[in-house]
Amino acid sequence: MVANGRCLFFLLLFLSLSPSNSKPVANPQFPCKPPTHNTYSFCDKSLPITRRAQSLISHLTLQEKIQQLSDNASGIPRLGIPHYEWWSESLHGISINGPGVSFKNGGPVTSATGFPQVIVSAASFNRTLWFLIGSAIAIEARAMYNVGQAGLTFWAPNINIFRDPRWGRGQETPGEDPMVASAYAIEFVKGFQGGHWKNGTETESTGRHGIGQKRVLLGEDGEINDDKLMLSACCKHSTAYDLEKWGNFSRYSFNAVVTEQDMEDTYQPPFRSCIQKGKASCLMCSYNEVNGVPACAREDLLQKTRTEWGFKGYITSDCDAVATIFEYQNYSKSPEDAVAIALKAGMDINCGTYVLRNAQSAVEKGKLQEEDIDRALHNLFSVQLRLGLFDGDPRKGQFGKLGPKNVCTKEHKTLALEAARQGIVLLKNDKKLLPLNKKAVSSLAIIGPLANMANSLGGDYTGYPCDPQSLFEGLKAYVKKTSYAIGCLDVACVSDTQFHKAIIVAKRADFVIIVAGLDLSQETEDHDRVSLLLPGKQMSLVSSVAAASKKPVILVLTGGGPLDVSFAKGDPRIASILWIGYPGEAGAKALAEIIFGEYNPGGRLPMTWYPESFTEVSMTDMNMRPNPSRGYPGRTYRFYTGNRVYGFGGGLSYTNFTYKILSAPSKLSLSRSLSSKSRKRILQQGGERLSYININEITSCDSLRFYMQILVENVGNMDGGHVVMLFSRVPTVFRGAPEKQLVGFDRVHTISHRSTEMSILVDPCEHLSVANEQGKKIMLLGGHVLMLGDLEHFVTIQIY
């Protein structure tokens, strides 16, 4: 395979991924075994799911019902129903975090493919890649279920907005942009819930960018079947959750004060998309309060998912989030009140035991009715029925042939490698130091504690990877004479006692690669950062080694959170900077391929890298928009007005690109898309009179859509993938409007000195609208600007 044509490998990626013929070696527990399968109507596969769920509920006593309201749902032996664990995790591979997954119980599966952390995969800006990652993880999860090592319900993806760079779990998210987070949610959920199966058999055809074409789970009539699920994905954490522990503030008691404007255009879009377009079958409510009400008690938000978004699934609390309503937030007067409030608000299941311990008492005291429990059970059982849990032996079902041979397959490991390749971001490359010619490199020095730790490359919510490899091992495969020095005893780097050895190693080498950054000791669940600088004395280590090296050095940065590396950005002794984040089990090979020119980097940052001065901003301030009167700079590329170390969408390549806009309209008339009651409205802001239309008065948004046709030319000497990003800016000055906002993106493969045509769909109702202070979407009349690189295209929106 030629080095510069790697994206073509996806033409055959999944052709060998048909279900294994191996039989599972362990038995999963399941209901509706003979003879009960002919006794109860909830076992009758010919009946509608609603009727089967109602049948199951009708057979339960109140105590049995309550025992189903925990993640560890009790079995009902008299009905032949075993216990079920709802909590399994699959953020970027099958994880050890949830009790539903077990690698170490003597089962045949002892590891699973470790894909890059989500923030790294997001940097690829490749929708099809996200879909395929979800699909691959689903295959491994279902295979593990078939041998009794996993459940069917997984609590991923995390689609909260990476609002603050200090957040310890920002690494788990697709970044700071609500459109990117929404797109990731849609693709991952579709792939994970079974979008790659057709009539029970996996099929594949060529798709865009040489990556496998998406597939859908079809019914017998060939139509898309939203009822059937291969697995259940869960959109979390709803909503406005992005603080772990900062100062005296904790996620268990933090009250996120959010404006209606920010809720509409920042915090809620990923969840709306995950449910409406991704068809997720689970939603998780978060620990925090939202405007004074615990998220799991926000009836208006939880019910809205069903009444307005069409949600068909179950709502789980985060673990012990029901307990926090009383124990931490003091929102309720008693444990019984907390349980009743959450269930009546729309939560269906409590991760933890709080509901189990207090529901009976809540019913006896009249705070909770059995009908509230029945409603929750209907949602829970409906999802289990859609998963086929009550259809008998899963090994005889649609996915029954999946087994251990479908885990850690060559195809999945290749996909993990490609994800790492596409997600690594080149931030600096002075004098084109990279790529290195391995034939011209006589010796190589690798410096840094993270360089020789294979287990540090996964990030949080990681399992046991198939073939983990340290960065040192990956680089040593290219240069035989490669030496290593730890530099710091650990990532915290509180001592410089190891600097001297690192400097000696660096002086002897032809080229030097320094690995610095973050690991889970610095950022993770329940742990936020307080600084954006490199931890401890890492900065001093980098500068000392760079000063000692014969040639300018290469700096490799790990970790999910942004770093203020202004010192390195401006230091000519540090010629190249690569951000690899948490690249997963194949990250070492991907990094080596990029450094030695076998792969052309094309990743782009999915989050803003702020300077250290941003830490003066309170992490508890949820406002996205800037407020100059109090010196508040705003957040994310859409609103932030301060200096940046590196911007959203930043990233270099070994080649260069130019754009040409081939076609796009210059005017759009709304006259045929408005209802008879629609009218132009006037908004007075300062001395400006702004004309606008309410989006909900536009009757046909589809008729306004158009494609911008774009010509992308690779004007350099190397083939490579390139992310095309189209932004928009509203006309004139509208208070609270983004500085710019992403309209569309795509990743295209380009050939050296050749042009590639592509298009981006623009939906004016979605992409050219803004949220007003009341949280309502409006479309301003006048000239909107579409921005493509340095090019600008004006589109005037008018009524006539």
PDB file of C-alpha atoms in Angstrom, residues 118 120-135 174 179-185 187-189 191-192 745:
ATOM      1  CA  VAL A 118     -13.148  11.099  21.412  1.00  0.00           C
ATOM      2  CA  VAL A 120      -8.800  12.987  18.973  1.00  0.00           C
ATOM      3  CA  SER A 121     -11.301  11.262  16.688  1.00  0.00           C
ATOM      4  CA  ALA A 122     -13.218  14.543  16.557  1.00  0.00           C
ATOM      5  CA  ALA A 123     -10.073  16.242  15.236  1.00  0.00           C
ATOM      6  CA  SER A 124     -10.398  14.143  12.074  1.00  0.00           C
ATOM      7  CA  PHE A 125     -13.626  16.007  11.211  1.00  0.00           C
ATOM      8  CA  ASN A 126     -14.670  12.850   9.391  1.00  0.00           C
ATOM      9  CA  ARG A 127     -18.284  11.802   9.841  1.00  0.00           C
ATOM     10  CA  THR A 128     -17.856   8.435   8.172  1.00  0.00           C
ATOM     11  CA  LEU A 129     -14.922   7.582  10.405  1.00  0.00           C
ATOM     12  CA  TRP A 130     -17.056   8.354  13.469  1.00  0.00           C
ATOM     13  CA  PHE A 131     -19.798   6.075  12.183  1.00  0.00           C
ATOM     14  CA  LEU A 132     -17.375   3.235  11.550  1.00  0.00           C
ATOM     15  CA  ILE A 133     -15.829   3.553  15.003  1.00  0.00           C
ATOM     16  CA  GLY A 134     -19.291   3.260  16.528  1.00  0.00           C
ATOM     17  CA  SER A 135     -19.999   0.260  14.323  1.00  0.00           C
ATOM     18  CA  PRO A 174     -16.143  16.016  20.416  1.00  0.00           C
ATOM     19  CA  MET A 179     -22.499  21.490  15.325  1.00  0.00           C
ATOM     20  CA  VAL A 180     -19.472  19.177  15.481  1.00  0.00           C
ATOM     21  CA  ALA A 181     -20.729  17.633  18.723  1.00  0.00           C
ATOM     22  CA  SER A 182     -24.118  17.107  17.088  1.00  0.00           C
ATOM     23  CA  ALA A 183     -22.607  15.510  13.992  1.00  0.00           C
ATOM     24  CA  TYR A 184     -20.445  13.205  16.092  1.00  0.00           C
ATOM     25  CA  ALA A 185     -23.429  12.184  18.205  1.00  0.00           C
ATOM     26  CA  GLU A 187     -22.794   9.243  13.472  1.00  0.00           C
ATOM     27  CA  PHE A 188     -21.578   7.380  16.544  1.00  0.00           C
ATOM     28  CA  VAL A 189     -25.084   6.525  17.737  1.00  0.00           C
ATOM     29  CA  GLY A 191     -23.197   3.133  13.940  1.00  0.00           C
ATOM     30  CA  PHE A 192     -23.353   1.805  17.479  1.00  0.00           C
ATOM     31  CA  PHE A 745     -17.259  20.583   7.136  1.00  0.00           C
TER      32      PHE A 745
END
